[in-house]
Amino acid sequence: MEKGTCRANANIALVKYWGKRDETLMLPQNGSISMTLDGMHTTTTVEFLPSLKADEVTLNDALLADGKEFAQVVEHLNIIREMAKIKTFARVASKNNFPTAAGLASSASGFAALSMAAAKAAGLKLNPQELSMLSRRGSGSASRSIHGGFVEWKRGEKSDGTDSYAQQIAPPSHWPNFRMLTTVVSTSEKKVKSRAGMKQTVETCPLYPGWLSSVNADLDAVRSGIKEKDFHKVGATAEHNCLKMHATMIATNPPIIYWNPATMEIIHLVQVMREEGVPVYFTIDAGPNVKVICQEENMQDIEARLKELSGVKNVHVCKPGGPAETLKEHLF
Ligand code: PMV
């Protein structure tokens, strides 16, 4: 069997996925919309080798021992082995060019790259829709990283998940001056992973029904805002959507507060800049890092002001990025 190597970009949701209706098939309670980030990617090589007695996985050159992360990769490889009707163990090497598990969407790029590379190595020929559904099984947000530009992951209605996959709304060339500035305020691993955080929210948060009842309007606004290139509509809706999600996180029992003081500093700065007339918004995932949404013409000033904040360690500027792709050069 051949080696498969693929690279997938991370993505950041403008309308968030928060909560599952099926834990095994990773079916979401609500649809979501994201932008794929140019230049923040995971590269993964997979080879199925008859000589191996167990799967062997390295992440950023470190061998993953028995922990949760290793178990998730093995579980995902099992799905692919079942699809390909093989029993062979695999060697997997994966590298991120950004901090892992700090709210910078490494699970999205990671499982998209793993799905595509492993499917190729197993000899499966999957179309983008099938790859999106396979990636979804590893991490919901990974379903969106198969596509470039602006992407919608449909909730779907079916219990077998065959209508829950991501589709492109618009390619990167549609809105080339849209920017996402990912600020790094912490590179440590987050305390509560999204998987556990969303489960706890669905089970214990009294505000969760309110979240669900308002998401479809946000999806309509962001989808049409992207098509019309209406920056205010997209930014304002994305910011409100993110705050509603964090309100549900904070109101779970026990509470989950992903923010730290630097998170709050950035939120305030964005509000101050907006009062000054700068078109700028923010969104935050399950971690303390803030993603600042703006357009190219305002980017340099915004970036400089973010860097002046004491809690900001780094700022990565991302344009809309391309789809997951196969590479000829392997990691081993
Ligand atoms: O699929 P996961 O486990 O990476 O969960 C993603 C959850 C959020 O990042 C908070 C929202 C989203 O839609 O990406």
mmCIF file of C-alpha atoms and ligand atoms in Angstrom:
data_model
loop_
_atom_site.group_PDB
_atom_site.id
_atom_site.type_symbol
_atom_site.label_atom_id
_atom_site.label_comp_id
_atom_site.label_asym_id
_atom_site.label_seq_id
_atom_site.Cartn_x
_atom_site.Cartn_y
_atom_site.Cartn_z
ATOM 1 C CA MET A 1 0.000 0.000 0.000
ATOM 2 C CA GLU A 2 1.132 3.547 -0.698
ATOM 3 C CA LYS A 3 1.820 6.409 1.714
ATOM 4 C CA GLY A 4 -0.684 9.233 1.821
ATOM 5 C CA THR A 5 0.262 12.777 2.784
ATOM 6 C CA CYS A 6 -2.219 15.622 3.038
ATOM 7 C CA ARG A 7 -2.308 19.164 4.321
ATOM 8 C CA ALA A 8 -5.416 20.852 5.693
ATOM 9 C CA ASN A 9 -5.880 24.393 6.923
ATOM 10 C CA ALA A 10 -7.505 25.257 10.233
ATOM 11 C CA ASN A 11 -10.834 27.050 10.171
ATOM 12 C CA ILE A 12 -12.554 29.479 12.513
ATOM 13 C CA ALA A 13 -16.318 29.471 12.856
ATOM 14 C CA LEU A 14 -18.285 32.669 12.291
ATOM 15 C CA VAL A 15 -21.415 30.810 13.445
ATOM 16 C CA LYS A 16 -20.365 28.219 16.003
ATOM 17 C CA TYR A 17 -21.028 24.511 16.315
ATOM 18 C CA TRP A 18 -21.766 23.884 19.994
ATOM 19 C CA GLY A 19 -23.462 20.648 21.056
ATOM 20 C CA LYS A 20 -24.040 17.215 19.553
ATOM 21 C CA ARG A 21 -27.243 15.278 19.006
ATOM 22 C CA ASP A 22 -25.305 12.024 18.393
ATOM 23 C CA GLU A 23 -21.965 11.484 20.160
ATOM 24 C CA THR A 24 -20.850 8.505 18.056
ATOM 25 C CA LEU A 25 -21.659 9.870 14.610
ATOM 26 C CA MET A 26 -20.709 13.429 15.722
ATOM 27 C CA LEU A 27 -23.983 14.902 14.551
ATOM 28 C CA PRO A 28 -24.406 18.538 15.571
ATOM 29 C CA GLN A 29 -27.375 20.164 17.268
ATOM 30 C CA ASN A 30 -26.959 23.139 14.918
ATOM 31 C CA GLY A 31 -25.351 24.109 11.614
ATOM 32 C CA SER A 32 -22.223 26.282 11.498
ATOM 33 C CA ILE A 33 -20.285 28.539 9.104
ATOM 34 C CA SER A 34 -16.527 29.077 9.061
ATOM 35 C CA MET A 35 -13.641 30.638 7.211
ATOM 36 C CA THR A 36 -10.716 28.408 6.286
ATOM 37 C CA LEU A 37 -7.437 30.025 7.375
ATOM 38 C CA ASP A 38 -4.620 30.421 4.909
ATOM 39 C CA GLY A 39 -1.257 29.327 6.334
ATOM 40 C CA MET A 40 -2.346 27.675 9.609
ATOM 41 C CA HIS A 41 -2.212 24.040 8.753
ATOM 42 C CA THR A 42 -1.625 20.432 9.739
ATOM 43 C CA THR A 43 0.394 18.118 7.521
ATOM 44 C CA THR A 44 -0.102 14.383 8.010
ATOM 45 C CA THR A 45 1.461 11.264 6.504
ATOM 46 C CA VAL A 46 -0.154 7.849 6.933
ATOM 47 C CA GLU A 47 1.139 4.431 5.912
ATOM 48 C CA PHE A 48 -0.533 1.097 6.667
ATOM 49 C CA LEU A 49 2.275 -1.388 7.408
ATOM 50 C CA PRO A 50 1.757 -5.150 7.862
ATOM 51 C CA SER A 51 4.889 -5.272 10.080
ATOM 52 C CA LEU A 52 3.299 -3.100 12.816
ATOM 53 C CA LYS A 53 1.762 -4.689 15.933
ATOM 54 C CA ALA A 54 -0.124 -1.500 16.883
ATOM 55 C CA ASP A 55 -0.777 1.957 15.472
ATOM 56 C CA GLU A 56 2.148 4.343 15.908
ATOM 57 C CA VAL A 57 1.359 8.044 16.053
ATOM 58 C CA THR A 58 3.630 11.074 16.354
ATOM 59 C CA LEU A 59 2.381 14.632 16.760
ATOM 60 C CA ASN A 60 4.944 17.402 16.257
ATOM 61 C CA ASP A 61 7.736 14.769 16.427
ATOM 62 C CA ALA A 62 6.647 13.406 19.835
ATOM 63 C CA LEU A 63 5.322 9.845 20.063
ATOM 64 C CA LEU A 64 1.761 9.824 21.433
ATOM 65 C CA ALA A 65 1.542 7.286 24.236
ATOM 66 C CA ASP A 66 -1.687 5.741 25.485
ATOM 67 C CA GLY A 67 -3.602 8.992 26.293
ATOM 68 C CA LYS A 68 -6.909 10.371 25.000
ATOM 69 C CA GLU A 69 -5.407 11.893 21.856
ATOM 70 C CA PHE A 70 -3.870 8.576 20.806
ATOM 71 C CA ALA A 71 -7.186 6.795 21.457
ATOM 72 C CA GLN A 72 -9.036 9.300 19.244
ATOM 73 C CA VAL A 73 -6.601 8.786 16.369
ATOM 74 C CA VAL A 74 -6.862 4.981 16.693
ATOM 75 C CA GLU A 75 -10.668 5.206 16.790
ATOM 76 C CA HIS A 76 -10.580 7.262 13.603
ATOM 77 C CA LEU A 77 -8.181 4.837 11.910
ATOM 78 C CA ASN A 78 -10.606 2.032 12.869
ATOM 79 C CA ILE A 79 -13.417 3.768 10.980
ATOM 80 C CA ILE A 80 -11.166 4.039 7.910
ATOM 81 C CA ARG A 81 -9.987 0.400 8.235
ATOM 82 C CA GLU A 82 -13.598 -0.713 8.354
ATOM 83 C CA MET A 83 -14.452 1.344 5.243
ATOM 84 C CA ALA A 84 -11.427 -0.093 3.376
ATOM 85 C CA LYS A 85 -11.960 -3.625 4.764
ATOM 86 C CA ILE A 86 -8.386 -3.896 6.069
ATOM 87 C CA LYS A 87 -6.954 -4.790 9.464
ATOM 88 C CA THR A 88 -3.410 -3.432 9.044
ATOM 89 C CA PHE A 89 -1.994 -1.007 11.643
ATOM 90 C CA ALA A 90 -0.706 2.374 10.559
ATOM 91 C CA ARG A 91 2.220 4.717 11.106
ATOM 92 C CA VAL A 92 0.978 8.294 11.379
ATOM 93 C CA ALA A 93 3.080 11.443 11.581
ATOM 94 C CA SER A 94 1.398 14.800 11.992
ATOM 95 C CA LYS A 95 2.745 18.341 12.302
ATOM 96 C CA ASN A 96 0.985 21.605 13.103
ATOM 97 C CA ASN A 97 2.588 24.915 12.240
ATOM 98 C CA PHE A 98 0.711 26.598 15.168
ATOM 99 C CA PRO A 99 0.054 25.803 18.888
ATOM 100 C CA THR A 100 -1.955 22.626 19.511
ATOM 101 C CA ALA A 101 -5.236 22.679 21.500
ATOM 102 C CA ALA A 102 -5.292 26.320 22.595
ATOM 103 C CA GLY A 103 -8.472 27.320 20.797
ATOM 104 C CA LEU A 104 -6.615 27.600 17.504
ATOM 105 C CA ALA A 105 -8.617 24.839 15.861
ATOM 106 C CA SER A 106 -5.896 22.202 15.660
ATOM 107 C CA SER A 107 -8.484 19.406 15.848
ATOM 108 C CA ALA A 108 -10.152 20.750 12.697
ATOM 109 C CA SER A 109 -7.042 20.787 10.522
ATOM 110 C CA GLY A 110 -5.736 17.663 12.279
ATOM 111 C CA PHE A 111 -8.676 15.373 11.613
ATOM 112 C CA ALA A 112 -9.214 16.722 8.091
ATOM 113 C CA ALA A 113 -5.570 16.015 7.198
ATOM 114 C CA LEU A 114 -5.674 12.606 8.931
ATOM 115 C CA SER A 115 -8.900 11.585 7.148
ATOM 116 C CA MET A 116 -7.655 12.553 3.723
ATOM 117 C CA ALA A 117 -4.170 11.026 4.197
ATOM 118 C CA ALA A 118 -5.460 7.783 5.735
ATOM 119 C CA ALA A 119 -8.192 7.374 3.111
ATOM 120 C CA LYS A 120 -5.565 7.756 0.402
ATOM 121 C CA ALA A 121 -3.160 5.344 2.105
ATOM 122 C CA ALA A 122 -5.975 2.797 2.493
ATOM 123 C CA GLY A 123 -6.790 3.060 -1.223
ATOM 124 C CA LEU A 124 -10.219 4.643 -0.695
ATOM 125 C CA LYS A 125 -11.377 7.086 -3.338
ATOM 126 C CA LEU A 126 -13.606 9.556 -1.536
ATOM 127 C CA ASN A 127 -15.204 12.712 -2.938
ATOM 128 C CA PRO A 128 -15.166 15.980 -0.898
ATOM 129 C CA GLN A 129 -18.620 15.253 0.564
ATOM 130 C CA GLU A 130 -17.515 11.817 1.775
ATOM 131 C CA LEU A 131 -14.227 13.242 3.089
ATOM 132 C CA SER A 132 -16.140 15.917 4.989
ATOM 133 C CA MET A 133 -18.386 13.281 6.610
ATOM 134 C CA LEU A 134 -15.380 11.132 7.482
ATOM 135 C CA SER A 135 -13.531 14.130 8.998
ATOM 136 C CA ARG A 136 -16.667 14.961 11.002
ATOM 137 C CA ARG A 137 -16.353 11.601 12.802
ATOM 138 C CA GLY A 138 -12.940 12.680 14.164
ATOM 139 C CA SER A 139 -13.903 16.210 15.170
ATOM 140 C CA GLY A 140 -17.023 18.067 14.073
ATOM 141 C CA SER A 141 -15.205 21.216 13.005
ATOM 142 C CA ALA A 142 -12.883 19.107 10.812
ATOM 143 C CA SER A 143 -15.788 18.544 8.402
ATOM 144 C CA ARG A 144 -15.352 22.202 7.363
ATOM 145 C CA SER A 145 -11.563 22.104 6.816
ATOM 146 C CA ILE A 146 -11.943 19.949 3.683
ATOM 147 C CA HIS A 147 -13.086 23.039 1.781
ATOM 148 C CA GLY A 148 -11.437 26.405 1.187
ATOM 149 C CA GLY A 149 -12.882 29.895 1.608
ATOM 150 C CA PHE A 150 -16.219 30.269 3.396
ATOM 151 C CA VAL A 151 -17.847 26.987 4.367
ATOM 152 C CA GLU A 152 -21.141 25.815 5.839
ATOM 153 C CA TRP A 153 -21.545 22.531 7.733
ATOM 154 C CA LYS A 154 -25.185 21.504 7.451
ATOM 155 C CA ARG A 155 -26.816 20.139 10.585
ATOM 156 C CA GLY A 156 -28.720 17.575 8.559
ATOM 157 C CA GLU A 157 -31.866 15.762 9.685
ATOM 158 C CA LYS A 158 -31.091 12.089 9.164
ATOM 159 C CA SER A 159 -30.101 9.882 12.096
ATOM 160 C CA ASP A 160 -27.401 8.110 10.045
ATOM 161 C CA GLY A 161 -25.580 11.411 9.383
ATOM 162 C CA THR A 162 -25.516 11.071 5.595
ATOM 163 C CA ASP A 163 -26.857 14.628 5.174
ATOM 164 C CA SER A 164 -24.491 16.256 7.690
ATOM 165 C CA TYR A 165 -21.463 17.495 5.742
ATOM 166 C CA ALA A 166 -19.808 20.771 4.794
ATOM 167 C CA GLN A 167 -20.154 22.690 1.528
ATOM 168 C CA GLN A 168 -18.397 25.762 0.230
ATOM 169 C CA ILE A 169 -20.415 29.006 0.317
ATOM 170 C CA ALA A 170 -17.744 31.040 -1.522
ATOM 171 C CA PRO A 171 -14.118 30.450 -2.563
ATOM 172 C CA PRO A 172 -11.208 32.504 -1.117
ATOM 173 C CA SER A 173 -11.171 34.676 -4.278
ATOM 174 C CA HIS A 174 -14.727 35.893 -3.539
ATOM 175 C CA TRP A 175 -13.584 38.031 -0.589
ATOM 176 C CA PRO A 176 -9.789 38.286 -0.714
ATOM 177 C CA ASN A 177 -9.529 41.287 1.640
ATOM 178 C CA PHE A 178 -11.354 39.563 4.526
ATOM 179 C CA ARG A 179 -8.905 38.990 7.409
ATOM 180 C CA MET A 180 -8.868 36.996 10.627
ATOM 181 C CA LEU A 181 -6.150 38.035 13.095
ATOM 182 C CA THR A 182 -5.591 35.142 15.490
ATOM 183 C CA THR A 183 -4.113 36.538 18.682
ATOM 184 C CA VAL A 184 -2.177 34.169 20.903
ATOM 185 C CA VAL A 185 -2.620 35.005 24.588
ATOM 186 C CA SER A 186 -1.874 31.512 25.828
ATOM 187 C CA THR A 187 -0.242 28.512 24.196
ATOM 188 C CA SER A 188 -1.025 26.100 27.035
ATOM 189 C CA GLU A 189 -3.537 23.298 26.473
ATOM 190 C CA LYS A 190 -7.071 24.288 27.447
ATOM 191 C CA LYS A 191 -8.589 22.881 30.636
ATOM 192 C CA VAL A 192 -11.870 21.637 29.157
ATOM 193 C CA LYS A 193 -11.738 20.319 25.588
ATOM 194 C CA SER A 194 -14.615 21.271 23.277
ATOM 195 C CA ARG A 195 -15.909 17.709 23.269
ATOM 196 C CA ALA A 196 -16.418 17.669 27.059
ATOM 197 C CA GLY A 197 -17.457 21.330 27.209
ATOM 198 C CA MET A 198 -20.273 20.998 24.690
ATOM 199 C CA LYS A 199 -21.554 17.772 26.285
ATOM 200 C CA GLN A 200 -21.743 19.490 29.668
ATOM 201 C CA THR A 201 -23.500 22.483 28.102
ATOM 202 C CA VAL A 202 -26.170 20.344 26.407
ATOM 203 C CA GLU A 203 -26.726 18.409 29.640
ATOM 204 C CA THR A 204 -26.676 21.179 32.255
ATOM 205 C CA CYS A 205 -27.072 24.670 30.759
ATOM 206 C CA PRO A 206 -30.526 26.246 31.223
ATOM 207 C CA LEU A 207 -29.706 28.771 28.459
ATOM 208 C CA TYR A 208 -28.951 26.134 25.792
ATOM 209 C CA PRO A 209 -32.484 26.096 24.267
ATOM 210 C CA GLY A 210 -32.094 29.866 23.738
ATOM 211 C CA TRP A 211 -28.840 29.280 21.867
ATOM 212 C CA LEU A 212 -30.481 26.704 19.597
ATOM 213 C CA SER A 213 -33.514 28.833 18.849
ATOM 214 C CA SER A 214 -31.363 31.750 17.661
ATOM 215 C CA VAL A 215 -28.706 29.976 15.574
ATOM 216 C CA ASN A 216 -30.689 29.627 12.331
ATOM 217 C CA ALA A 217 -31.143 33.397 12.060
ATOM 218 C CA ASP A 218 -27.372 33.821 12.532
ATOM 219 C CA LEU A 219 -26.701 31.233 9.812
ATOM 220 C CA ASP A 220 -29.021 33.085 7.395
ATOM 221 C CA ALA A 221 -27.379 36.460 8.192
ATOM 222 C CA VAL A 222 -23.780 35.230 7.873
ATOM 223 C CA ARG A 223 -24.486 33.165 4.723
ATOM 224 C CA SER A 224 -26.160 36.095 2.951
ATOM 225 C CA GLY A 225 -23.596 38.537 4.403
ATOM 226 C CA ILE A 226 -20.779 36.496 2.856
ATOM 227 C CA LYS A 227 -22.538 36.359 -0.517
ATOM 228 C CA GLU A 228 -23.160 40.138 -0.438
ATOM 229 C CA LYS A 229 -19.698 40.869 1.065
ATOM 230 C CA ASP A 230 -21.463 42.862 3.785
ATOM 231 C CA PHE A 231 -18.654 43.146 6.353
ATOM 232 C CA HIS A 232 -20.761 44.712 9.099
ATOM 233 C CA LYS A 233 -23.469 42.041 8.802
ATOM 234 C CA VAL A 234 -20.966 39.164 8.951
ATOM 235 C CA GLY A 235 -18.813 40.680 11.726
ATOM 236 C CA ALA A 236 -21.633 41.829 13.998
ATOM 237 C CA THR A 237 -23.513 38.538 13.671
ATOM 238 C CA ALA A 238 -20.357 36.468 14.264
ATOM 239 C CA GLU A 239 -19.479 38.467 17.395
ATOM 240 C CA HIS A 240 -22.986 38.165 18.834
ATOM 241 C CA ASN A 241 -23.072 34.450 18.006
ATOM 242 C CA CYS A 242 -19.776 33.875 19.830
ATOM 243 C CA LEU A 243 -20.953 35.758 22.911
ATOM 244 C CA LYS A 244 -24.161 33.707 23.000
ATOM 245 C CA MET A 245 -22.083 30.502 22.860
ATOM 246 C CA HIS A 246 -19.818 31.701 25.695
ATOM 247 C CA ALA A 247 -22.892 32.660 27.721
ATOM 248 C CA THR A 248 -24.031 29.011 27.514
ATOM 249 C CA MET A 249 -20.548 27.807 28.528
ATOM 250 C CA ILE A 250 -20.440 30.129 31.545
ATOM 251 C CA ALA A 251 -23.934 29.048 32.613
ATOM 252 C CA THR A 252 -23.199 25.301 32.653
ATOM 253 C CA ASN A 253 -22.829 23.467 35.955
ATOM 254 C CA PRO A 254 -19.986 23.545 36.927
ATOM 255 C CA PRO A 255 -19.230 26.704 34.892
ATOM 256 C CA ILE A 256 -16.709 26.706 32.065
ATOM 257 C CA ILE A 257 -14.913 30.024 31.698
ATOM 258 C CA TYR A 258 -12.404 29.884 28.848
ATOM 259 C CA TRP A 259 -11.370 33.550 29.048
ATOM 260 C CA ASN A 260 -8.408 35.012 30.882
ATOM 261 C CA PRO A 261 -7.594 38.690 31.578
ATOM 262 C CA ALA A 262 -5.877 39.101 28.183
ATOM 263 C CA THR A 263 -9.025 37.829 26.438
ATOM 264 C CA MET A 264 -10.994 40.617 28.109
ATOM 265 C CA GLU A 265 -8.332 43.211 27.218
ATOM 266 C CA ILE A 266 -8.711 42.347 23.519
ATOM 267 C CA ILE A 267 -12.516 42.420 23.670
ATOM 268 C CA HIS A 268 -12.314 45.927 25.157
ATOM 269 C CA LEU A 269 -9.807 47.109 22.570
ATOM 270 C CA VAL A 270 -12.047 45.886 19.733
ATOM 271 C CA GLN A 271 -14.981 47.783 21.250
ATOM 272 C CA VAL A 272 -12.871 50.950 21.645
ATOM 273 C CA MET A 273 -11.661 50.752 18.034
ATOM 274 C CA ARG A 274 -15.242 50.303 16.849
ATOM 275 C CA GLU A 275 -16.321 53.384 18.803
ATOM 276 C CA GLU A 276 -13.556 55.227 16.943
ATOM 277 C CA GLY A 277 -15.165 54.138 13.673
ATOM 278 C CA VAL A 278 -12.912 51.195 12.727
ATOM 279 C CA PRO A 279 -14.879 48.251 11.249
ATOM 280 C CA VAL A 280 -13.614 45.427 13.487
ATOM 281 C CA TYR A 281 -15.217 42.507 15.356
ATOM 282 C CA PHE A 282 -14.073 39.475 17.348
ATOM 283 C CA THR A 283 -14.860 35.809 17.792
ATOM 284 C CA ILE A 284 -13.571 33.315 20.394
ATOM 285 C CA ASP A 285 -13.656 29.512 20.441
ATOM 286 C CA ALA A 286 -13.258 27.119 23.372
ATOM 287 C CA GLY A 287 -10.115 28.783 24.672
ATOM 288 C CA PRO A 288 -8.728 32.193 25.667
ATOM 289 C CA ASN A 289 -7.361 33.284 22.266
ATOM 290 C CA VAL A 290 -9.350 35.928 20.407
ATOM 291 C CA LYS A 291 -9.732 36.039 16.645
ATOM 292 C CA VAL A 292 -10.145 39.583 15.401
ATOM 293 C CA ILE A 293 -12.172 40.005 12.212
ATOM 294 C CA CYS A 294 -11.344 42.914 9.900
ATOM 295 C CA GLN A 295 -10.581 43.881 6.311
ATOM 296 C CA GLU A 296 -7.147 44.325 4.755
ATOM 297 C CA GLU A 297 -7.339 48.140 4.659
ATOM 298 C CA ASN A 298 -7.563 48.367 8.483
ATOM 299 C CA MET A 299 -5.379 45.399 9.275
ATOM 300 C CA GLN A 300 -1.996 47.020 9.954
ATOM 301 C CA ASP A 301 -3.318 49.517 12.512
ATOM 302 C CA ILE A 302 -5.388 46.865 14.265
ATOM 303 C CA GLU A 303 -2.457 44.452 14.367
ATOM 304 C CA ALA A 304 -0.156 47.144 15.838
ATOM 305 C CA ARG A 305 -2.670 48.029 18.544
ATOM 306 C CA LEU A 306 -3.216 44.386 19.476
ATOM 307 C CA LYS A 307 0.540 43.892 19.817
ATOM 308 C CA GLU A 308 0.723 46.809 22.290
ATOM 309 C CA LEU A 309 -1.386 44.837 24.795
ATOM 310 C CA SER A 310 0.754 43.208 27.478
ATOM 311 C CA GLY A 311 -1.146 39.888 27.400
ATOM 312 C CA VAL A 312 -0.804 39.386 23.640
ATOM 313 C CA LYS A 313 2.097 37.061 22.815
ATOM 314 C CA ASN A 314 1.633 36.898 19.084
ATOM 315 C CA VAL A 315 -0.712 37.794 16.224
ATOM 316 C CA HIS A 316 -1.095 35.656 13.078
ATOM 317 C CA VAL A 317 -2.738 37.342 10.115
ATOM 318 C CA CYS A 318 -4.851 34.948 8.053
ATOM 319 C CA LYS A 319 -6.545 35.423 4.688
ATOM 320 C CA PRO A 320 -9.258 33.070 3.456
ATOM 321 C CA GLY A 321 -7.380 29.819 2.734
ATOM 322 C CA GLY A 322 -7.630 26.977 0.256
ATOM 323 C CA PRO A 323 -9.032 23.436 0.532
ATOM 324 C CA ALA A 324 -7.303 20.370 1.979
ATOM 325 C CA GLU A 325 -4.845 18.956 -0.530
ATOM 326 C CA THR A 326 -2.667 15.964 -1.262
ATOM 327 C CA LEU A 327 1.112 16.481 -1.126
ATOM 328 C CA LYS A 328 3.799 14.496 -2.926
ATOM 329 C CA GLU A 329 6.423 14.957 -0.195
ATOM 330 C CA HIS A 330 5.953 12.704 2.836
ATOM 331 C CA LEU A 331 6.856 13.357 6.496
ATOM 332 C CA PHE A 332 8.657 9.961 6.731
HETATM 333 O O1 PMV B 1 -15.164 19.966 16.553
HETATM 334 P P1 PMV B 1 -14.482 20.529 17.742
HETATM 335 O O2 PMV B 1 -14.372 19.538 18.852
HETATM 336 O O3 PMV B 1 -13.183 21.152 17.370
HETATM 337 O O4 PMV B 1 -15.411 21.720 18.343
HETATM 338 C C1 PMV B 1 -15.424 23.006 17.823
HETATM 339 C C2 PMV B 1 -16.110 23.946 18.728
HETATM 340 C C3 PMV B 1 -15.871 25.418 18.474
HETATM 341 O O5 PMV B 1 -14.563 25.648 18.014
HETATM 342 C C4 PMV B 1 -16.049 26.182 19.769
HETATM 343 C C5 PMV B 1 -16.882 25.989 17.476
HETATM 344 C C6 PMV B 1 -16.679 25.657 16.021
HETATM 345 O O6 PMV B 1 -17.683 25.618 15.302
HETATM 346 O O7 PMV B 1 -15.530 25.487 15.565
#
